[in-house]
Coordinates of C-alpha atoms in Angstrom, one line a residue:
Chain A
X250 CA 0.0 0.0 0.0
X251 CA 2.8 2.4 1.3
X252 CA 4.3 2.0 -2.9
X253 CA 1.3 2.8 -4.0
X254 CA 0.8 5.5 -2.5
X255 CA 4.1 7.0 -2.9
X256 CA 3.3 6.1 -7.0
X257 CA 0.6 8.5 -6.5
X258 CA 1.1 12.1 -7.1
X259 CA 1.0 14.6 -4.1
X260 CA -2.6 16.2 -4.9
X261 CA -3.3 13.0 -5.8
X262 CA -3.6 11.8 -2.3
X263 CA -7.4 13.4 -1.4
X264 CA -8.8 11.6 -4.9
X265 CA -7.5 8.5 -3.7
X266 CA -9.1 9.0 -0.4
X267 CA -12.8 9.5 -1.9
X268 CA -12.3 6.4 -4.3
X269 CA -10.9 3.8 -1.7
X270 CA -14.3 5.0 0.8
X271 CA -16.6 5.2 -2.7
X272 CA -14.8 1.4 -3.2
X273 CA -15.4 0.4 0.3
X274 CA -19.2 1.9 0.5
X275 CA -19.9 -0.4 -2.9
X276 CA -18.3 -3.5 -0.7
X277 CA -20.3 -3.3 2.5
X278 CA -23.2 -2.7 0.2
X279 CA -22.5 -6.5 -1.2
X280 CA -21.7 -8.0 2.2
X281 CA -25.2 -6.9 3.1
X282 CA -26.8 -8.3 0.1
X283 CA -24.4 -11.6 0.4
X284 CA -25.2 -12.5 4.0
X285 CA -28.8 -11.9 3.3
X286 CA -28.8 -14.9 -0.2
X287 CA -26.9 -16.6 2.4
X288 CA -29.8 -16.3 5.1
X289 CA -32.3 -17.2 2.3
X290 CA -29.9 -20.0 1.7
X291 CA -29.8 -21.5 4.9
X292 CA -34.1 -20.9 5.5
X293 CA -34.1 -23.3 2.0
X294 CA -31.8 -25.6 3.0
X295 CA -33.6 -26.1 6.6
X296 CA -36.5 -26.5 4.6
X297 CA -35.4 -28.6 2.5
X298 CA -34.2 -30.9 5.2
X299 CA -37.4 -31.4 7.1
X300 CA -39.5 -32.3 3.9
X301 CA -36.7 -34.9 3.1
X302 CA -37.3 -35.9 7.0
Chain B
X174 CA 45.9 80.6 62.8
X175 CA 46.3 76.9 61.0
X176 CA 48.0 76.2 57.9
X177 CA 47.9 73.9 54.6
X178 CA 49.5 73.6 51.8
X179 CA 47.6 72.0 48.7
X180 CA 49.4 68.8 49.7
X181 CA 48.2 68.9 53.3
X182 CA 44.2 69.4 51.9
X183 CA 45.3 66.7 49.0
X184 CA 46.4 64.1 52.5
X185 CA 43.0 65.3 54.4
X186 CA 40.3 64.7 51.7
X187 CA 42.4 61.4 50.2
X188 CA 42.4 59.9 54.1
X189 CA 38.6 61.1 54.3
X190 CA 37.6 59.4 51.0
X191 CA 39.6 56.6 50.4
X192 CA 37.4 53.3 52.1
X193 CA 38.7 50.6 49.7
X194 CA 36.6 47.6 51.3
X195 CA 33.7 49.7 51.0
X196 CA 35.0 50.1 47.3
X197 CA 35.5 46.7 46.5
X198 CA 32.3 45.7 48.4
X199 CA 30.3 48.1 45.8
X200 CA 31.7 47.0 42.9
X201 CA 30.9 43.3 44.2
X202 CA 27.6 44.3 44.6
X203 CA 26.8 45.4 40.9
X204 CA 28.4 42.0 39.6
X205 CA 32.1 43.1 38.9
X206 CA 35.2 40.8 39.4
X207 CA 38.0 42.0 41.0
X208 CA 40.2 41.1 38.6
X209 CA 38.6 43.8 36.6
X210 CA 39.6 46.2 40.0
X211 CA 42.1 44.7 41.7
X212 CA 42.9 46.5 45.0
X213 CA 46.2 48.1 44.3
X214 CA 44.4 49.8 40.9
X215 CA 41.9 50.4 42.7
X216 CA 44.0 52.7 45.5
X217 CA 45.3 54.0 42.5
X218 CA 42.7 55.2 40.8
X219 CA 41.2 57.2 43.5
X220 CA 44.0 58.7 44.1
X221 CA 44.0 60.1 40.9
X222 CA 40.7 61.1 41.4
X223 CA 41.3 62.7 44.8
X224 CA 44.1 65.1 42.6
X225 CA 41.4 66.3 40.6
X226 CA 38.8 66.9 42.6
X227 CA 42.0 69.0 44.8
X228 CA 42.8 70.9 41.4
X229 CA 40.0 71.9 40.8
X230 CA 38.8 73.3 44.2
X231 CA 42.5 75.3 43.7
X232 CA 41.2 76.4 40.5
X233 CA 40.1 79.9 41.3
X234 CA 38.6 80.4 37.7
X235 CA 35.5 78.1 38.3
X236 CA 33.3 79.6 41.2
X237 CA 32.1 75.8 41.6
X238 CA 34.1 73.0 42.7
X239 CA 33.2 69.4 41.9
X240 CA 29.7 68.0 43.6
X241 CA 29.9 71.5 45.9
X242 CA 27.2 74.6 45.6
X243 CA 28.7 78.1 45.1
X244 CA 28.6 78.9 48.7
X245 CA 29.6 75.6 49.4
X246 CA 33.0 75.7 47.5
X247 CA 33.4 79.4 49.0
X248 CA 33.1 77.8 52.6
X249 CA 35.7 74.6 51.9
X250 CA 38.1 77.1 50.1
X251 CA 37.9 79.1 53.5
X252 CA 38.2 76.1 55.6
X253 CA 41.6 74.9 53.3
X254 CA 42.9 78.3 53.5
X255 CA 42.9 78.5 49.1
X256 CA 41.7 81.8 48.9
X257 CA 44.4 83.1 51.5
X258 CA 47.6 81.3 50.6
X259 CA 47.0 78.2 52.9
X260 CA 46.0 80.2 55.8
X261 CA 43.1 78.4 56.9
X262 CA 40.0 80.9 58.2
X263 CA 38.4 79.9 61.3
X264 CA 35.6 77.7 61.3
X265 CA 33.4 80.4 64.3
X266 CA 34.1 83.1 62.1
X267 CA 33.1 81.3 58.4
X268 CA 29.8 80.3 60.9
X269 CA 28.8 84.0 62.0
X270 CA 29.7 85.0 58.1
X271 CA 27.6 82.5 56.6
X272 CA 24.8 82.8 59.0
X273 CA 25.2 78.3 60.1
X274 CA 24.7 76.4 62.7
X275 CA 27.3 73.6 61.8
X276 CA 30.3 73.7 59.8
X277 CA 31.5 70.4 60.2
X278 CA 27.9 69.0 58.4
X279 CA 29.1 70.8 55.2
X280 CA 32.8 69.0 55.3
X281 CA 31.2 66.2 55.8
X282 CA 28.5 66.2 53.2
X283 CA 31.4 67.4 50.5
X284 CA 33.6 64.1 51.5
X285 CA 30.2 61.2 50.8
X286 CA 29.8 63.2 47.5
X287 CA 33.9 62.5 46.7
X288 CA 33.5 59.4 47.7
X289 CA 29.8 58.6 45.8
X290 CA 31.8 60.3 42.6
X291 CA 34.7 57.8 43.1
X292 CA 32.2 54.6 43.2
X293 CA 30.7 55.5 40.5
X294 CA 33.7 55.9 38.2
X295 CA 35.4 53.2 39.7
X296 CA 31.9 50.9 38.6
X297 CA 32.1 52.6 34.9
X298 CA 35.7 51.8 34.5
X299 CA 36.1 48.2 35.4
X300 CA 32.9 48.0 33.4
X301 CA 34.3 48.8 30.7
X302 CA 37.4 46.7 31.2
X303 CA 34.8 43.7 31.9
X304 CA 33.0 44.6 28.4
X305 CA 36.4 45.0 26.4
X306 CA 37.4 41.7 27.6
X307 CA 34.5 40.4 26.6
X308 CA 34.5 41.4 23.2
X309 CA 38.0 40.6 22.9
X310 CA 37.3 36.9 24.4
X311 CA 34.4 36.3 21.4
X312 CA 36.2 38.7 18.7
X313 CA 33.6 40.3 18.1
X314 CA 33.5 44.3 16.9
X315 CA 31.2 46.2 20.1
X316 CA 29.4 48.2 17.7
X317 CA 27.4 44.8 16.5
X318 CA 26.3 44.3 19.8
X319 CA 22.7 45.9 19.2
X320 CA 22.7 44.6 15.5
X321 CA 22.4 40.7 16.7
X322 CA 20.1 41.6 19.4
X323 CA 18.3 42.9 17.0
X324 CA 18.4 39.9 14.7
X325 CA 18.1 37.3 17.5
X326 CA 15.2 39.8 19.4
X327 CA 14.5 38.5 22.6
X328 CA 16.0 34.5 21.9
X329 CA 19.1 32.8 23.4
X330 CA 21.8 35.2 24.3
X331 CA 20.2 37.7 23.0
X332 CA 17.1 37.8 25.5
X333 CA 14.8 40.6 25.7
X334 CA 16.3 41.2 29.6
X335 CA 20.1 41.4 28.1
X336 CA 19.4 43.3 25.3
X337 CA 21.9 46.4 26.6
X338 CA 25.4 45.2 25.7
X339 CA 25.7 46.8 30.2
X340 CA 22.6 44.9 31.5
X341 CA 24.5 41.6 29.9
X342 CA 28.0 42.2 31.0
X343 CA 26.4 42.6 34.6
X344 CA 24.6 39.8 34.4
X345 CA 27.3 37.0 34.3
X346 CA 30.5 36.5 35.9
X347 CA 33.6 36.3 34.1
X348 CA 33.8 32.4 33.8
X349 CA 30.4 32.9 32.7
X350 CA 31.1 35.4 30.3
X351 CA 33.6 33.0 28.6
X352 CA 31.2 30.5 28.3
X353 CA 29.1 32.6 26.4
X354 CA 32.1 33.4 24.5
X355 CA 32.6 30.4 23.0
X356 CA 28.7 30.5 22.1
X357 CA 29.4 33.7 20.3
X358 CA 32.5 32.2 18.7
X359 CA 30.8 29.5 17.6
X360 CA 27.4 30.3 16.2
X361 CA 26.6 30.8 12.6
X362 CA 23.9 33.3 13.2
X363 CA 25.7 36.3 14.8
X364 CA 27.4 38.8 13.1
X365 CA 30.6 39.4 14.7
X366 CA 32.9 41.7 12.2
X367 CA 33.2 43.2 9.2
X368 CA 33.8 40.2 7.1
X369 CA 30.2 38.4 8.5
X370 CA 28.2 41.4 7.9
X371 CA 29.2 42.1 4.4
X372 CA 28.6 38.4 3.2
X373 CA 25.1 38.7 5.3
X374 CA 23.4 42.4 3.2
X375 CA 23.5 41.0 0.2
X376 CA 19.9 41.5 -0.4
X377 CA 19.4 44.7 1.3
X378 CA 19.0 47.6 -1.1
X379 CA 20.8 50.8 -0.3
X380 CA 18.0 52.3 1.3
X381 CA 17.8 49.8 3.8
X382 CA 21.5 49.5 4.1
X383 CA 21.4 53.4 4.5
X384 CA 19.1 53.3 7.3
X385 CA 20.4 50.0 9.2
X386 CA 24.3 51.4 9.6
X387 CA 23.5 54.5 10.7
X388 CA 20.6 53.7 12.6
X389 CA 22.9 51.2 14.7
X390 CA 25.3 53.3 14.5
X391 CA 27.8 50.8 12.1
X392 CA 29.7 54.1 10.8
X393 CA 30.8 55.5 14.1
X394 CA 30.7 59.0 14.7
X395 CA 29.9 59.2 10.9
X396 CA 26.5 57.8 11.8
X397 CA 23.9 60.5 10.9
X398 CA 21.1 60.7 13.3
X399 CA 17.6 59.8 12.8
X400 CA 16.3 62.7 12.5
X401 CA 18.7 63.2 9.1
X402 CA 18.1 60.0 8.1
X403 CA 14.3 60.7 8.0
X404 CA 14.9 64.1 6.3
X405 CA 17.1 62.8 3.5
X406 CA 14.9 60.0 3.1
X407 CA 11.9 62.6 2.7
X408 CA 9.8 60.6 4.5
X409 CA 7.9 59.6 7.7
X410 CA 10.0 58.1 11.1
X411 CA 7.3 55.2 11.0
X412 CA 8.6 54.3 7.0
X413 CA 12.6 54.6 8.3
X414 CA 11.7 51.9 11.2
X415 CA 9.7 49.6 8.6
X416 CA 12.5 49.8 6.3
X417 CA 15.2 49.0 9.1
X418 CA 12.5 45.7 10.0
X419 CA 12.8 45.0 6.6
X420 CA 16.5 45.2 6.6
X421 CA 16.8 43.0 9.8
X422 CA 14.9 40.7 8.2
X423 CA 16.6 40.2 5.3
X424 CA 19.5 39.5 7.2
X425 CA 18.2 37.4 9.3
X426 CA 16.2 35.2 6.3
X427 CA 20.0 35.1 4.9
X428 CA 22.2 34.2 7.9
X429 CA 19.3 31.3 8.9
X430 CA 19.3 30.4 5.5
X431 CA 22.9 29.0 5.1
X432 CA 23.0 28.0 8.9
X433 CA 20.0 25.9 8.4
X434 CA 19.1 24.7 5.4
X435 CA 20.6 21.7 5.1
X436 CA 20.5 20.9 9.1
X437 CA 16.3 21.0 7.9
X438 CA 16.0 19.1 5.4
X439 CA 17.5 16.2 7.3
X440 CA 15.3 16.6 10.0
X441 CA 12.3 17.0 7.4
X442 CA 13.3 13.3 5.8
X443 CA 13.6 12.0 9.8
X444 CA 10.1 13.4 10.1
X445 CA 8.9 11.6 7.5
X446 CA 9.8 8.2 8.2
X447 CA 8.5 8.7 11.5
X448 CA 6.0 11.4 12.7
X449 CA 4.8 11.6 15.5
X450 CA 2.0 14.0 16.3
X451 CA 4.4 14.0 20.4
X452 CA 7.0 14.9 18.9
X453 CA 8.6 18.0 21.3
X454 CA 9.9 21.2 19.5
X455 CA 13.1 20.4 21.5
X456 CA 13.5 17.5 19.5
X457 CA 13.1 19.0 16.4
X458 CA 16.2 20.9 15.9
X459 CA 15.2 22.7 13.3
X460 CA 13.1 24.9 15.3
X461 CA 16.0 25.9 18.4
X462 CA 16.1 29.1 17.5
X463 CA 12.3 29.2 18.5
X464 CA 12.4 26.8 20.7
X465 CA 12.3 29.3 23.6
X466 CA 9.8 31.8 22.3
X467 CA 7.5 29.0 21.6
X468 CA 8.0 27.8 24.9
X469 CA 6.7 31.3 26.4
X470 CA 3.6 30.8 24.4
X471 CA 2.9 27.2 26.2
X472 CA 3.9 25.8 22.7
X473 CA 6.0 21.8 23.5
X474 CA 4.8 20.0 20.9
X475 CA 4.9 19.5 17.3
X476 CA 0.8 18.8 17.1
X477 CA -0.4 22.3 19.2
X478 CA 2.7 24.1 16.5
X479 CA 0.7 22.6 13.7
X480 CA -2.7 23.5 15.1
X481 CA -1.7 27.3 15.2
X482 CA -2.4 30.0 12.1
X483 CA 0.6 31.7 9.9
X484 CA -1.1 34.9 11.6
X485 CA -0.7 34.0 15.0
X486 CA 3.2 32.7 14.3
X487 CA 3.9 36.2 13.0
X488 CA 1.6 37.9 16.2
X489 CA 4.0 35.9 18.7
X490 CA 7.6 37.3 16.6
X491 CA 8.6 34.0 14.7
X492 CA 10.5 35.1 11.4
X493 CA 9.8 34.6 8.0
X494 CA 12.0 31.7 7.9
X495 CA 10.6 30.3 10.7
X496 CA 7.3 30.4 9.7
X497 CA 8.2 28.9 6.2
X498 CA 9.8 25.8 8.4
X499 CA 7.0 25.0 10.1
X500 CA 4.5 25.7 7.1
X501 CA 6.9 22.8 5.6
X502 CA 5.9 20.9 8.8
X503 CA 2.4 21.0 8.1
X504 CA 2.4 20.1 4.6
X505 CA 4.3 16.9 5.1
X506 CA 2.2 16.3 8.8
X507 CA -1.1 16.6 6.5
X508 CA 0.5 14.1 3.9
X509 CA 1.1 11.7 6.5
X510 CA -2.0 12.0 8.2
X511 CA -3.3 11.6 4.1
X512 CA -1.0 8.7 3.5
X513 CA -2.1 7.0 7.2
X514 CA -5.7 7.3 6.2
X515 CA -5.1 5.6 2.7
X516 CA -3.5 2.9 4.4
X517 CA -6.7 1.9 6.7
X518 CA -8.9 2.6 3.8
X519 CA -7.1 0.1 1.8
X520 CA -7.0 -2.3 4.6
X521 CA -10.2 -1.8 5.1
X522 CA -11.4 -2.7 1.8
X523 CA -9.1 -6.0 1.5
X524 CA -11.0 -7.1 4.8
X525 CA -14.3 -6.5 2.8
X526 CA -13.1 -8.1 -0.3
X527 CA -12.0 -11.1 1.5
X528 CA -15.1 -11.2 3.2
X529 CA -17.0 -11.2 0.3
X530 CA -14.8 -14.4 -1.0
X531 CA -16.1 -16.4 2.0
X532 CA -19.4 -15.4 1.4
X533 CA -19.7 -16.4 -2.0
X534 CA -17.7 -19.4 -0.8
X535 CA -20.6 -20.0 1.5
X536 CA -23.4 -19.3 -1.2
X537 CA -21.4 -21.9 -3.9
X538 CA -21.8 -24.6 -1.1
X539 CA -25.3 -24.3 0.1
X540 CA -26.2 -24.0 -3.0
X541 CA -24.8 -27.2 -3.9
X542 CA -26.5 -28.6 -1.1
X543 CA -30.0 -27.0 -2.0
X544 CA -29.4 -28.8 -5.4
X545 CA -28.1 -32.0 -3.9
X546 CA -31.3 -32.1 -1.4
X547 CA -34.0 -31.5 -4.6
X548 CA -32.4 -34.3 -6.3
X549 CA -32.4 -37.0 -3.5
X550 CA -36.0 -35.3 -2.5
X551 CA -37.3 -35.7 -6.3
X552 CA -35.5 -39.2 -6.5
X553 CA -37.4 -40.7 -3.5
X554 CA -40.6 -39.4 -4.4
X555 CA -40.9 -41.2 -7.6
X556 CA -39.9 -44.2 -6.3
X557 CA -42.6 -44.0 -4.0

């Protein structure tokens, strides 16, 4: 990270700010979205289960 | 009727004046070494004084003799018989003549104003013995004294409370003295000759050169004073002082300049490995020449330095340079305070990315399972 950032031109530095949180806002987003399929996967599978029981 | 010769009164008024402890005493007092007064030059000296203050009360041309009133010098001639060719008038008839009570008050009187006269030009002469040798110990020319404390107003050696060359001299004893010497010796930002301050004007024009030497007085008695130098300038007092600042400043800018530009930069790439928001001025050498100043203004660390405005650097008497330095400071604090934030941002996100991985990991296998459970649920049924 440190390389990268010394790649990066001085002025640089506060447009690489607002893109890494713009980047990390987009990810938390998908974690959200993942660990609810992942919910909806488990309520299946459970469901799934008891008809085969 | 008694009798004196000008020898006689010279034995009388030395024997009444001469205290030498109480001499060397005084000039104890008001911070003067002996060696600067030894006792023997000390004996000496008043008894050269003692001869002139005797010449001149034989000197019938001057109606006043030293520290006495008309009448007064009238009544001591009597007493001494000058007037009269050493026949000394008697003290009942000078009393019924002057209309007084006491003679003896007014002998007495004359000899604590010899001998107040005596201290005091025994304390301005080895003064000035103490203040040659100090010059001559940091070889420096006197009449640069008030230049540098101009240039270093009110820091180091050159403290607001020492600023007179007499007040500083006083201050410290000689070993003292020759520790501060060496200072003076070896420091890059005073001007101590000639030769410094010629390298040191180069970017003064010759207005402010004008005004700078013979405000401080650089030329001597060819110094013009201030009130010519406002005249031939055709302009207002306020404008000669500004341009004298400006002058100092210059100077300043130039001897701080070659002093510390390198020693700065070093300090700058230190800082930059490893800043820390702690950090005290002290240990940023870059800043000891206002280290102290900053110090008076409850000012210790580098984080409450950064946290104050240009303005209020310039309020509190930093310098130009100074203030450039520590505008550096703050460019390459706020790019590591950038560069720190980048760095959790980004490992931020690779947490969040390789969360993501384990969730889609997770998906992928229950998925499978979903699909593996249909098919055994579907395969069962039919076979039912």
């Amino acid at each position: 990270v440190v390389e990268k950032v010394k790649d990066v031109a001085d002025n640089n530095l506060e447009d690489m700010i607002y893109a890494l949180e713009h980047d990390i806002s987009v990810l938390e987003e998908k974690v959200v979205e993942k660990k609810q399929i992942v919910d909806y996967l488990k309520i299946i599978e459970e469901n799934l289960t008891d008809i085969e029981c | 009727m008694k009798y004196m010769t000008k020898e006689d009164v010279f034995l009388e008024i030395f024997e009444k004046t001469n205290r030498a402890d109480e001499f060397e005493e005084y000039l104890k007092s008001k911070g003067i070494d002996n060696i600067f007064m030894p006792r023997l030059k000390q004996d000496k000296f008043v008894y050269d004084k003692v001869r002139m203050v005797v010449d001149e009360l034989y000197n019938l041309d001057n109606n006043l003799s030293i520290c006495l009133s008309e009448r007064d010098t009238l009544i001591i001639r009597k007493l001494y018989g000058v007037m009269n060719s050493g026949w000394c008038e008697d003290s009942l008839n000078i009393r019924e003549e002057f209309n007084l009570k006491n003679i003896g008050i007014i002998k007495k009187g004359y000899f604590e104003r010899i001998r107040g006269i005596i201290k005091y030009s025994l304390e301005r002469t080895a003064y000035k013995k103490k203040e040659k040798y100090f010059f001559e110990q940091c070889d420096m020319d006197p009449k640069y004294w008030d230049l540098n404390c101009k240039l270093h107003n009110g820091k180091g050696l050159f403290s607001k409370k020492l600023f007179l060359i007499d007040t500083f001299v006083r201050e410290y004893s000689k070993e003292e003295l020759v520790e501060k010497t060496s200072d003076i010796r070896n420091s890059k930002t005073i001007i101590r000759n000639d030769e410094d301050f010629k390298k040191n004007i180069v970017r003064l024009s010759e207005k402010e050169l004008f005004v700078l030497e013979n405000s401080l007085k650089l030329n001597g008695d060819k110094s013009v004073p201030f009130i010519e130098i406002v005249e031939q300038l055709k302009t207002r007092p306020r404008n000669v002082m500004q341009i004298e600042e400006t002058a100092i400043l210059k100077i300043n800018y130039n001897l701080s300049n070659n002093k510390l530009k390198t020693e700065s930069e070093k300090v700058l790439q230190k800082l930059d490995k490893e800043f820390d928001d702690n950090i005290s001025i002290k240990e940023i050498k870059i800043l000891s020449l206002i280290e102290k100043l900053l110090e008076e203004y409850n000012i210790t660390t580098l984080s409450e330095l950064l946290k104050k405005s240009t303005e209020y650097l310039e309020n509190i008497g930093l310098t130009s340079f100074d203030i450039e330095n520590v505008n550096e400071l703050k460019k390459r604090y706020e790019r590591y305070i950038e560069e720190s934030i980048i760095f959790e941002l980004e490992t931020k996100k690779a947490q969040l990315l390789n969360e993501i991985n384990k969730l889609d990991l997770e998906i992928e296998m229950r998925n499978e399972r979903i699909n593996l459970l249909k098919s055994g649920g579907k395969s069962e049924g039919r076979s039912r």
